[in-house]
Structures are given as C-alpha cells and as structure tokens.
N, CA, C and O atoms as a MOPAC input file, in Angstrom:
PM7 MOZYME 1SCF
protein

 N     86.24200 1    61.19900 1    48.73500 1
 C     84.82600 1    60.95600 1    48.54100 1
 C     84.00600 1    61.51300 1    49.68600 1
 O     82.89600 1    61.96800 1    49.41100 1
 N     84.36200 1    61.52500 1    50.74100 1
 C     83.54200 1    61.99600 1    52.25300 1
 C     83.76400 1    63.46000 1    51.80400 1
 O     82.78800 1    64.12900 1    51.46600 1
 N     84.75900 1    63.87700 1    51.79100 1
 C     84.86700 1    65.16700 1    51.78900 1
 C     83.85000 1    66.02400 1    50.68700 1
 O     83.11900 1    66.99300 1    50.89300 1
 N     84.04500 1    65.47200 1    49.79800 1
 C     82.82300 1    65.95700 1    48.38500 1
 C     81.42400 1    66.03300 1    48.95400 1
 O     80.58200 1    66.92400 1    48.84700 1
 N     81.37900 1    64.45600 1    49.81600 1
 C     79.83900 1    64.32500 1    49.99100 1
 C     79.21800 1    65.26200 1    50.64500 1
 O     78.19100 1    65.88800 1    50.38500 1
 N     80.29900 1    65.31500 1    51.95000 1
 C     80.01800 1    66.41500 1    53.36000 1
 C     79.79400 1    67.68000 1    52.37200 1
 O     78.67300 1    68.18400 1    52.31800 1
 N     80.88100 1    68.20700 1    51.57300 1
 C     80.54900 1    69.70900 1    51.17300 1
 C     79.28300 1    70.20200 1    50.30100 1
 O     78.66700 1    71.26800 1    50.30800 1
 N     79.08800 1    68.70600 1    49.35100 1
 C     77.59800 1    68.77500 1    48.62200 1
 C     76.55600 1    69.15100 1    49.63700 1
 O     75.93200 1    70.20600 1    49.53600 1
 N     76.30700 1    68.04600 1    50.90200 1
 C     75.25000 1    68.36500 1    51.79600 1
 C     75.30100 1    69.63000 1    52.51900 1
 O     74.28100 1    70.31500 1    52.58900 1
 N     76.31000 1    69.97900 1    53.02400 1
 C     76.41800 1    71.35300 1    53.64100 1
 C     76.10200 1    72.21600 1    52.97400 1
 O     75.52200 1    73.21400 1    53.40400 1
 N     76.45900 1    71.99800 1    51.60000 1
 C     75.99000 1    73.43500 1    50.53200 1
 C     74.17000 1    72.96300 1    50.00600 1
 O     73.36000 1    73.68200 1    49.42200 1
 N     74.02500 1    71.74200 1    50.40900 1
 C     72.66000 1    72.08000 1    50.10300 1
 C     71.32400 1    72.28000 1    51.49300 1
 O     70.12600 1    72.48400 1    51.29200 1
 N     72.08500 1    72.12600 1    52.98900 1
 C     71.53100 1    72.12700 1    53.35500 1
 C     71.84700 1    73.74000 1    53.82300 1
 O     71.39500 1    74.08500 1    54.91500 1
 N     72.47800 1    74.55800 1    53.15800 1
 C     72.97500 1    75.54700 1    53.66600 1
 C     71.85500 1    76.69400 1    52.84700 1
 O     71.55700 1    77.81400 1    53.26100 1
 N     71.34900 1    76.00700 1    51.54600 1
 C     70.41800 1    76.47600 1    50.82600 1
 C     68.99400 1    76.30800 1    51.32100 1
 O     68.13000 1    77.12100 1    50.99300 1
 N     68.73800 1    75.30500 1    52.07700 1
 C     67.30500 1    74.90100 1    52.68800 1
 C     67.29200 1    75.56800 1    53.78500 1
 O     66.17000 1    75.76400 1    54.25200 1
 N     68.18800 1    75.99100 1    54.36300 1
 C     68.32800 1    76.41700 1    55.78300 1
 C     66.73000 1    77.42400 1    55.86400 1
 O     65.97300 1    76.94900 1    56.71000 1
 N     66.29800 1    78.36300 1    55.32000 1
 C     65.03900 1    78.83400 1    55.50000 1
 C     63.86700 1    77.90000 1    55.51100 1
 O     62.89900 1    78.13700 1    56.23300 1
 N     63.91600 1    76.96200 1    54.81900 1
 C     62.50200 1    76.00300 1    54.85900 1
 C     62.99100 1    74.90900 1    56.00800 1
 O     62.76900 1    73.71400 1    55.81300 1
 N     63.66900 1    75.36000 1    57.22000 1
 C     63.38900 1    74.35100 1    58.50100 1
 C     63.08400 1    75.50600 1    59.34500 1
 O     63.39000 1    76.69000 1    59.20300 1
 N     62.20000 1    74.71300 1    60.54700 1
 C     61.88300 1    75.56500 1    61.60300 1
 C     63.18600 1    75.91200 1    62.53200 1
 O     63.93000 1    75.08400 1    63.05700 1
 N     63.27400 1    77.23200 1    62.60100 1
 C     64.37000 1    77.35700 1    63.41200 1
 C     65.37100 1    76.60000 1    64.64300 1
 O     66.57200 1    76.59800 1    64.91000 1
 N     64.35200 1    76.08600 1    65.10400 1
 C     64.39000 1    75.21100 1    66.33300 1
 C     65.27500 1    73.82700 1    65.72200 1
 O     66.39900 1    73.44000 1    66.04000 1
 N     64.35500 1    73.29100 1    64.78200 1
 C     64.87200 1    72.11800 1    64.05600 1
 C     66.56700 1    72.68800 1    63.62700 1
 O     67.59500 1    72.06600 1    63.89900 1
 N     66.51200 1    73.62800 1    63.11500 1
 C     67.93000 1    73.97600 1    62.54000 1
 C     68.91700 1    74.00100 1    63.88600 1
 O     70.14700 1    73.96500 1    63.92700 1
 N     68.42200 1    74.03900 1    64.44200 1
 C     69.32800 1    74.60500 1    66.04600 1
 C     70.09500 1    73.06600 1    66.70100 1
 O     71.22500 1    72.69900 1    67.02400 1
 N     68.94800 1    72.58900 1    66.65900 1
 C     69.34200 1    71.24300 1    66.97900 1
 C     70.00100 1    70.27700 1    66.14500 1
 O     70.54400 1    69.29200 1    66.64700 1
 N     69.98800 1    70.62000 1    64.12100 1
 C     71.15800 1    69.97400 1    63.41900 1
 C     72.53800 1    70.56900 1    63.76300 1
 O     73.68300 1    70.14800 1    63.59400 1
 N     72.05900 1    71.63300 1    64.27500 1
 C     73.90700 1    72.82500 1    63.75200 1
 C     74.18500 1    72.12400 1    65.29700 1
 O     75.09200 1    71.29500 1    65.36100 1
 N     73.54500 1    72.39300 1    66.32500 1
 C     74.70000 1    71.72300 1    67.68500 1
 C     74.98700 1    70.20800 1    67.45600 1
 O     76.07100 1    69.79300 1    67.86600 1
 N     74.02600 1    69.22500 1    66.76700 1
 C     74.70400 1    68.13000 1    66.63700 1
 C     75.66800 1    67.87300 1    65.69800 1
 O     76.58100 1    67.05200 1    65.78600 1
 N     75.34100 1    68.83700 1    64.52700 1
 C     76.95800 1    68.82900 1    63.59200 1
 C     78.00000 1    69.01600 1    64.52000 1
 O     78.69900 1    68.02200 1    64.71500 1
 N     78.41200 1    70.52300 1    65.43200 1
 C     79.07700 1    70.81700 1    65.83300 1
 C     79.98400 1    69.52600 1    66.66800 1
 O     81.16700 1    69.19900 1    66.57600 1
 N     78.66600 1    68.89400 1    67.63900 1
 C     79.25400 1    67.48900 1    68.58700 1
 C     80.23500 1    66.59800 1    67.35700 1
 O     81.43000 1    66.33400 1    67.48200 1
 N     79.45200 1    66.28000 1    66.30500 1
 C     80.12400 1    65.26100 1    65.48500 1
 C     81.21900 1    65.79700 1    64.80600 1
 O     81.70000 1    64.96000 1    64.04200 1
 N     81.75100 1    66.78400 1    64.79200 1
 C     82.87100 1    67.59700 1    64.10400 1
 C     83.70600 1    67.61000 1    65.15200 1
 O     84.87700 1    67.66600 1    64.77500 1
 N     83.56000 1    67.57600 1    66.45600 1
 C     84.53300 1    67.74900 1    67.63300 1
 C     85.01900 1    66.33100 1    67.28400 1
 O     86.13600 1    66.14400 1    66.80200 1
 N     84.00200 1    65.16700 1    67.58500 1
 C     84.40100 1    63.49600 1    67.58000 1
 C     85.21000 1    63.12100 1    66.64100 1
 O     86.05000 1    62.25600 1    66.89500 1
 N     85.11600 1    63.73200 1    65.28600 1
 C     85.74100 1    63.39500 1    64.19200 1
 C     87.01000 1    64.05900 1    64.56000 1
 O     88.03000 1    63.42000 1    64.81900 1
 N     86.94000 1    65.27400 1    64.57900 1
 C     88.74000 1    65.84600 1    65.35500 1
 C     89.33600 1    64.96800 1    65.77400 1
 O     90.11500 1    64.26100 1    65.13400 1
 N     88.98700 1    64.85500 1    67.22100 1
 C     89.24100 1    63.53700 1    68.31300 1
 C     89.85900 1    61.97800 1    67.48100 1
 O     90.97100 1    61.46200 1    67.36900 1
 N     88.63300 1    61.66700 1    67.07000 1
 C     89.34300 1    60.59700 1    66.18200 1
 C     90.14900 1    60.72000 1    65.48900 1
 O     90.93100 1    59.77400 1    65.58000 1
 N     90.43600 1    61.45000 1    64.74800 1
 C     91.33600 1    61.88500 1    63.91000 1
 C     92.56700 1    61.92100 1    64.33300 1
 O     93.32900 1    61.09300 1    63.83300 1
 N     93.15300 1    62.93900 1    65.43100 1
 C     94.17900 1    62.89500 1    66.08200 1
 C     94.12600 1    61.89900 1    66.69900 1
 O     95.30300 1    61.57300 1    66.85300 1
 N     93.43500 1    61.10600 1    67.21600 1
 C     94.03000 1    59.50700 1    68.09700 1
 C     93.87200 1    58.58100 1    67.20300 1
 O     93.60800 1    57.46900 1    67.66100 1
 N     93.95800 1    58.69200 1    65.91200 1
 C     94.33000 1    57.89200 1    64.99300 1
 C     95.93200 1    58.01000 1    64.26600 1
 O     96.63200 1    57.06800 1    63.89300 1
 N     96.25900 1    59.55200 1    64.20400 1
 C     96.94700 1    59.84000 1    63.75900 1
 C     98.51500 1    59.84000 1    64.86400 1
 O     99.69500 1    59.92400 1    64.52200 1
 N     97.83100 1    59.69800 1    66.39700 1
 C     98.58600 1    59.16700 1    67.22500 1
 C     99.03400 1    57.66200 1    66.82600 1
 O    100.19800 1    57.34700 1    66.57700 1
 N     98.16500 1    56.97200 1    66.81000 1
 C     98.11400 1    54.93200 1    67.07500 1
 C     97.38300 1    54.66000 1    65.72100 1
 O     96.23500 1    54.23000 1    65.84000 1
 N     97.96600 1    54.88000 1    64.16700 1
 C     97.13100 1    54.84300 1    63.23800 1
 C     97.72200 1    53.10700 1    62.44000 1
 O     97.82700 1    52.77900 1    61.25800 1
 N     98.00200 1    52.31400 1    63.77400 1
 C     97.42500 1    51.04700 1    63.59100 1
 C     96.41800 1    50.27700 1    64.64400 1
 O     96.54000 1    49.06000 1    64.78500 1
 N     95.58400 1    50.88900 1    65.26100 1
 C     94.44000 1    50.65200 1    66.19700 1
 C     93.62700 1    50.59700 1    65.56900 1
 O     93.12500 1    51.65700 1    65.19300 1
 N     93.20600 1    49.63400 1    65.23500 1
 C     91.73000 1    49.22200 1    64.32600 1
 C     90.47900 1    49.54800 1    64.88700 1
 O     89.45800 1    49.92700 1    64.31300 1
 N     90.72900 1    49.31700 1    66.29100 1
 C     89.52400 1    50.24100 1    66.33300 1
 C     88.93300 1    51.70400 1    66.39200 1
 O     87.78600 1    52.13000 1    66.25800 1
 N     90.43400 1    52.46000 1    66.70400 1
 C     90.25600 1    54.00300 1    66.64200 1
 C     89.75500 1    54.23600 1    65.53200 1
 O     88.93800 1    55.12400 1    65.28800 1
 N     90.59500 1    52.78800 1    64.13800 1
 C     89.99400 1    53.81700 1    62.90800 1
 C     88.59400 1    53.90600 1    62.16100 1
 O     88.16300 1    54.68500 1    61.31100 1
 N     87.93300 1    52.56000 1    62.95200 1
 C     86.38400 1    52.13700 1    62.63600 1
 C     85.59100 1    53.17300 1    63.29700 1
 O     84.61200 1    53.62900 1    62.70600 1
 N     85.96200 1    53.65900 1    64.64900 1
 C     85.32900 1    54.69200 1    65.44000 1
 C     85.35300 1    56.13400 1    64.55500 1
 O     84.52500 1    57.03600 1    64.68600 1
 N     86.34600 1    56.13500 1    63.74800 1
 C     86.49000 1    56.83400 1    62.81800 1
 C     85.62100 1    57.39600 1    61.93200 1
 O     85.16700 1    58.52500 1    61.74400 1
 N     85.48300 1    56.10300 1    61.33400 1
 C     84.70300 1    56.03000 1    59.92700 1
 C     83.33100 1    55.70900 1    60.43000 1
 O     82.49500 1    56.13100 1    59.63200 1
 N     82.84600 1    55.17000 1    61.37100 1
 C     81.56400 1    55.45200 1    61.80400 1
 C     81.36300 1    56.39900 1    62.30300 1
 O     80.14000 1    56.45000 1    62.43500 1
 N     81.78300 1    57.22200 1    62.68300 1
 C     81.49500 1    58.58700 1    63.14200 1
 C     81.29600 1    59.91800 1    62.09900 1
 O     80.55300 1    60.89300 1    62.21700 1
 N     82.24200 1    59.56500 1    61.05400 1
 C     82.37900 1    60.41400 1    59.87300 1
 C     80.44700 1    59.64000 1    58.96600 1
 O     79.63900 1    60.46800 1    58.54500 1
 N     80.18600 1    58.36000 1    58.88600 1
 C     79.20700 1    57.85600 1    58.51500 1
 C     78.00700 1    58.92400 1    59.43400 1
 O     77.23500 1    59.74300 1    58.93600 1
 N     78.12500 1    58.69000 1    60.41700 1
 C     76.97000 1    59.89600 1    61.36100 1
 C     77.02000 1    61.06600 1    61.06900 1
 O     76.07000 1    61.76500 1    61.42100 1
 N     78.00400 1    61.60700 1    60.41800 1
 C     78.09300 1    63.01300 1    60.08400 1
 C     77.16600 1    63.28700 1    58.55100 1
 O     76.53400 1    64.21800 1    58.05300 1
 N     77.51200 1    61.92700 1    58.19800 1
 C     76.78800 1    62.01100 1    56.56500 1
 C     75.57200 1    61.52700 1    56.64900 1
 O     74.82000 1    62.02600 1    55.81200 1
 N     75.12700 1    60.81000 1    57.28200 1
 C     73.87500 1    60.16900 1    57.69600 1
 C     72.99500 1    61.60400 1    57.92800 1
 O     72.22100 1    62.07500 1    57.09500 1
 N     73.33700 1    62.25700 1    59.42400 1
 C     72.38700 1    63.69300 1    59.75200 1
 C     72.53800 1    64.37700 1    58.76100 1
 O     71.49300 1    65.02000 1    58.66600 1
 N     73.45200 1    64.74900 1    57.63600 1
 C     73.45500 1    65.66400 1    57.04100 1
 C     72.10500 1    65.15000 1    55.90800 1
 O     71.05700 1    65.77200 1    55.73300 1
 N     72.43600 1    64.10000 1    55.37300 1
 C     71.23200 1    63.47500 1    54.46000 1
 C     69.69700 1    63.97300 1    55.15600 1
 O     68.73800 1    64.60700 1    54.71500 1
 N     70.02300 1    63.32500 1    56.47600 1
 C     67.92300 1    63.60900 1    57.30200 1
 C     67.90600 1    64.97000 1    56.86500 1
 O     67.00900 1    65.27400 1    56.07800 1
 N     68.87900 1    66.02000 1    57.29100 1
 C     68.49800 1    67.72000 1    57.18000 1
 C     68.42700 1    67.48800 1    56.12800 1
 O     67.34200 1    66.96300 1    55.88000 1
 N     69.13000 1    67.61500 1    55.17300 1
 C     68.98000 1    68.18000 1    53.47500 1
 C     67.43900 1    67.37700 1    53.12600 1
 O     66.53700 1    68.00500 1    52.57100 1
 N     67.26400 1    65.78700 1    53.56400 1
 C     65.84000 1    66.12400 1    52.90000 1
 C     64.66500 1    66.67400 1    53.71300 1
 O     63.69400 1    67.07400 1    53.06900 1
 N     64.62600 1    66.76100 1    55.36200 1
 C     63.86900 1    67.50100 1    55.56300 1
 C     63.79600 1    68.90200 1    55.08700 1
 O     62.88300 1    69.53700 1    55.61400 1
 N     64.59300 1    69.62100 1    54.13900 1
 C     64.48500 1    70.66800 1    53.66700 1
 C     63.90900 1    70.41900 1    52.21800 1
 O     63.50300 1    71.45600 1    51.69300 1
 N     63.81400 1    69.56500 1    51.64600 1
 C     63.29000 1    69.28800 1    50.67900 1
 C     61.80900 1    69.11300 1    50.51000 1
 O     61.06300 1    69.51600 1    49.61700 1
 N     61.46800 1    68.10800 1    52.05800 1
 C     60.59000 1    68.07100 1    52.18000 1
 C     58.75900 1    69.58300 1    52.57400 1
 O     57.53200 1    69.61400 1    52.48100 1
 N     60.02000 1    70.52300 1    53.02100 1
 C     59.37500 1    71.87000 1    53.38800 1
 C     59.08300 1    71.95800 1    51.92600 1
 O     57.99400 1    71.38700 1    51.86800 1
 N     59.28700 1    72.20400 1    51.10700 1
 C     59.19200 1    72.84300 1    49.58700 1
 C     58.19700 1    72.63200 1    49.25400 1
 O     57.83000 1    72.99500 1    48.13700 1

C-alpha cells in the first residue's frame, strides 16, 4: 500500500513539477532525498533488530513523512493550476 501511494504521488507530482516555483521544488526534492536516506537507515536497522519496536515505529513514521510531503507538493501543484 505505501509503495502504490509513494509511486501515485511521485508520478503526480512529477507531472506538476512545472507549476511550482523552482525554488519551492528544490526544497521538496532535498527533503525527499533526507527522508529516503532515513527510511534506508531504518530499514536496515530494522532488518538488523526486526524485533525493536521502536526501530519499527521510527519506521513507519518516517515512511508517514514521506507521504505526508509528498501530499503538501502534489497539492501545491494543483493548487498553481
């Protein structure tokens, strides 16, 4: 289900990408980038200790932040229209 969601938003914010100000775009793509490193990270230190309850909440809230920014971009691109 994350995975679908993430690729829906990426493909639609990949379509809006002209109706944000460049600047604005600059600053989603380096914070994707940060939250794609964290999710790595988690990932493998879950997959290290993948009965640490909290590695795996750090997890899934982190993957939640990834879907969260992706939602603000895609509708601030909506909102340009």
């Amino acid at each position: 289900r994350y995975d679908a969601a993430v690729a829906e938003l990426e493909r639609t914010l990949e379509e809006g990408r002209g109706k944000l100000d460049p600047r604005t775009l600059r600053v989603v793509e380096q914070n994707l980038r940060i939250i794609d490193r964290a999710i790595d990270d988690a990932r493998r230190a879950v997959a290290a200790d993948p009965g640490n309850s909290w590695l795996r909440s750090h997890l899934a809230a982190t993957m939640k932040r990834k879907v969260d920014l992706l939602r603000s971009a895609t509708m601030l691109t909506t909102a340009q229209s």
